[in-house]
C-alpha atoms as one frame of an Amber mdcrd trajectory, in Angstrom:
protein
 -15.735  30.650  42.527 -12.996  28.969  40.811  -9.551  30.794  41.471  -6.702
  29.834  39.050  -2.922  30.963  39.964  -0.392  30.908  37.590   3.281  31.714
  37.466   6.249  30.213  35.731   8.403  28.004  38.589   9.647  30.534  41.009
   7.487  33.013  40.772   6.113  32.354  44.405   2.737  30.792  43.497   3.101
  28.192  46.088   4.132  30.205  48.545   1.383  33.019  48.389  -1.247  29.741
  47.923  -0.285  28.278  51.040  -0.469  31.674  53.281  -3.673  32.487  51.769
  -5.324  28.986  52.226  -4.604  30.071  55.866  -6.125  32.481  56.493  -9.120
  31.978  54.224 -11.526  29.202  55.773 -13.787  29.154  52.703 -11.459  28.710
  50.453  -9.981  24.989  49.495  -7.073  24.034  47.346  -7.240  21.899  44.385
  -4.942  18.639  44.528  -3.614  18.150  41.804  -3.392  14.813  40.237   0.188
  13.711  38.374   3.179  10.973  37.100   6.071  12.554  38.348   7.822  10.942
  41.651   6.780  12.153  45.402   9.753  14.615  46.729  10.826  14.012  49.685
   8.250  14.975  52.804   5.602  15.015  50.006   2.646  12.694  50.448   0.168
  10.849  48.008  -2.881  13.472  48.400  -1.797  16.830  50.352   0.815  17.893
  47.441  -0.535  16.053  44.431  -2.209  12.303  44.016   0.803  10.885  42.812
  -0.310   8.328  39.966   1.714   6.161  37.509   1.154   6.825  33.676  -1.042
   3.995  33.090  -3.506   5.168  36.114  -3.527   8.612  34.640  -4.363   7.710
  31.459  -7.599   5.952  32.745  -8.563   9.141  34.548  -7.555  10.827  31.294
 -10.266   8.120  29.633 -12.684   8.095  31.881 -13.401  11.755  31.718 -12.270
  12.448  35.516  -9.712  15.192  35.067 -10.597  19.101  34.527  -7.806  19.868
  32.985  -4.657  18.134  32.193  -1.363  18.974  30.475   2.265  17.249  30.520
   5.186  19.422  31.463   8.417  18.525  32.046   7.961  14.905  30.853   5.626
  14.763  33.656   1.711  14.822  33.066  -0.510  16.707  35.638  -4.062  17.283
  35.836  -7.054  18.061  38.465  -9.279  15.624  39.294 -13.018  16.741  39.101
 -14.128  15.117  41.951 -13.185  16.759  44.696 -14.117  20.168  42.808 -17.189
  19.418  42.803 -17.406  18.337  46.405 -15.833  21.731  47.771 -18.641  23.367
  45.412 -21.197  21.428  46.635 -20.126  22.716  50.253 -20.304  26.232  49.171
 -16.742  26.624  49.102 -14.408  28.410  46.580 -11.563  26.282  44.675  -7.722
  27.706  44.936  -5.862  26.022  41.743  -2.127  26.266  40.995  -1.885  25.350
  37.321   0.226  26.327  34.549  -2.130  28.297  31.473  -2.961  25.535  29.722
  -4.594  24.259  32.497  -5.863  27.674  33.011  -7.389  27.897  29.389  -8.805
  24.473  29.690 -10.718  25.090  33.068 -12.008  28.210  31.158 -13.460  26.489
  28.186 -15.555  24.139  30.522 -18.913  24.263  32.160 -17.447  25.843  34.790
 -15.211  28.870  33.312 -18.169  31.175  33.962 -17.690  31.011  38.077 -13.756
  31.081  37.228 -10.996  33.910  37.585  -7.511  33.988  36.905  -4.563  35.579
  38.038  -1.186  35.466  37.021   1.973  36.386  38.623   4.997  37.860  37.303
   8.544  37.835  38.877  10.388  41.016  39.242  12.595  40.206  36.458  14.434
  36.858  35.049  17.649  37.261  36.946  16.013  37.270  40.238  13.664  34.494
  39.473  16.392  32.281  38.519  18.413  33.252  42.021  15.199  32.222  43.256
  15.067  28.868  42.021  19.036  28.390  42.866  17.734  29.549  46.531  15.054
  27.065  46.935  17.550  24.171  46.480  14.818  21.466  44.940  16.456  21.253
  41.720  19.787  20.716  40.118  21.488  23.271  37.772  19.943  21.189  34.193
  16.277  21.076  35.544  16.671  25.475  36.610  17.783  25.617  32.864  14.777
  24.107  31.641  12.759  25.598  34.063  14.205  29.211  33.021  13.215  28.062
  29.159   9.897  27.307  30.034   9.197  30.244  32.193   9.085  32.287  28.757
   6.279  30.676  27.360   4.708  31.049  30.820   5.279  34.599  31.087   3.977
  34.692  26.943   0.739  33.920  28.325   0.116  36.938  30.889  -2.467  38.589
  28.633  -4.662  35.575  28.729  -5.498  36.368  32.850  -8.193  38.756  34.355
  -5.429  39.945  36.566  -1.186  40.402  36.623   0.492  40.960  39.642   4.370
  42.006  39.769   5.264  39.533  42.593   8.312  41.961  43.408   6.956  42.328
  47.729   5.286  38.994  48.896   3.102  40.571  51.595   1.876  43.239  49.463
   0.943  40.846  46.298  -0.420  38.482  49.083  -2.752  41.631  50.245  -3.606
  42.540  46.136  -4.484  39.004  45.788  -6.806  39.249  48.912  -8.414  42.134
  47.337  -8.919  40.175  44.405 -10.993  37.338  46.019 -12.888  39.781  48.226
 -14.115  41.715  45.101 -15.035  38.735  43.516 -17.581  37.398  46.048 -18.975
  40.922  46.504 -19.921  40.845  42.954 -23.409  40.840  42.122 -23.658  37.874
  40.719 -21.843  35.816  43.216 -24.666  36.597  46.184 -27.783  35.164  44.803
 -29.184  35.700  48.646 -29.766  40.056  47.414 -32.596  39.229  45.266 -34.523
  38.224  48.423 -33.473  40.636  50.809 -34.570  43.434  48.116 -37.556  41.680
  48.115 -38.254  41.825  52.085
């Protein structure tokens, strides 16, 4: 299964990605491929493949990326690669991408093993305190970040789920839910044909 999370910045996407990857051994996360600079303690292929313009643009070319969208001046896509590795292992794919990515990954080949869920903030005051809190950006980025978060949040009905990230361990726990549910469906455990059969 393909797992897409979205959320406009601030939402706590990254944070509920990282505790779930955790605690969930079968479950990998997508790197993301894209143009903008490393921060700082970021490195070239645990955050994101960082990649000048030029090299994405060959990716773009060669048919290597996913998905792929440019926000924030900044392009960003997924690689295929390395999806299709974790497949091939028998492992699920964790993806933090915005919904055009999200659209894009569900028009392909694969948007039939794909599910999406999206995740709300509590309300727009406290997801801009929560942007001022995390201390990454200056006040002119939060301001565009706070314009783009509407079109984000415009999107919601596009997802198979909507959480209201208003208590992080409990939409942490919902989330779980989520993925458990999804393997369990019947379609997802091709190995109950045979036992049926014996």
């Amino acid at each position: 299964m393909l797992f897409i999370l979205s959320s406009p910045s601030g939402a706590g996407k990254s944070t509920i990605s990282r505790s779930l990857l955790a605690g969930e051994p079968n479950l990998t996360f997508s790197v993301s491929a894209t143009t903008r600079a490393p921060r700082p303690g970021e490195q070239d292929g645990r955050e994101y493949f960082f990649k000048t313009r030029a090299e994405f643009g060959a990716m773009i070319e060669a048919g290597e990326l996913l998905e792929h969208a440019e926000v924030f001046g900044n392009l960003y896509g997924t690689p295929i690669s390395p999806v299709e590795t974790a497949i091939a292992n028998g492992q699920d794919v964790l993806f933090d991408i915005d919904w055009q990515g999200a659209q894009q990954i569900n028009n392909s080949a694969l948007g039939a093993h794909t599910l999406s869920i999206f995740l709300l903030p509590p309300s727009i005051p406290e997801l801009r305190n929560r942007l001022e809190k995390r201390g990454q950006d200056d006040a002119e980025t939060i301001g565009r970040r706070m314009e783009k978060s509407w079109d984000e949040i415009s999107h919601w009905g596009g997802y198979d789920f909507v959480l209201v990230n208003d208590d992080l361990d409990k939409t942490e726990e919902q989330l779980k839910t989520i993925i458990t549910a999804t393997r369990l469906r019947r379609s997802q455990q091709p190995q109950l044909t045979d036992h049926v059969r014996t």
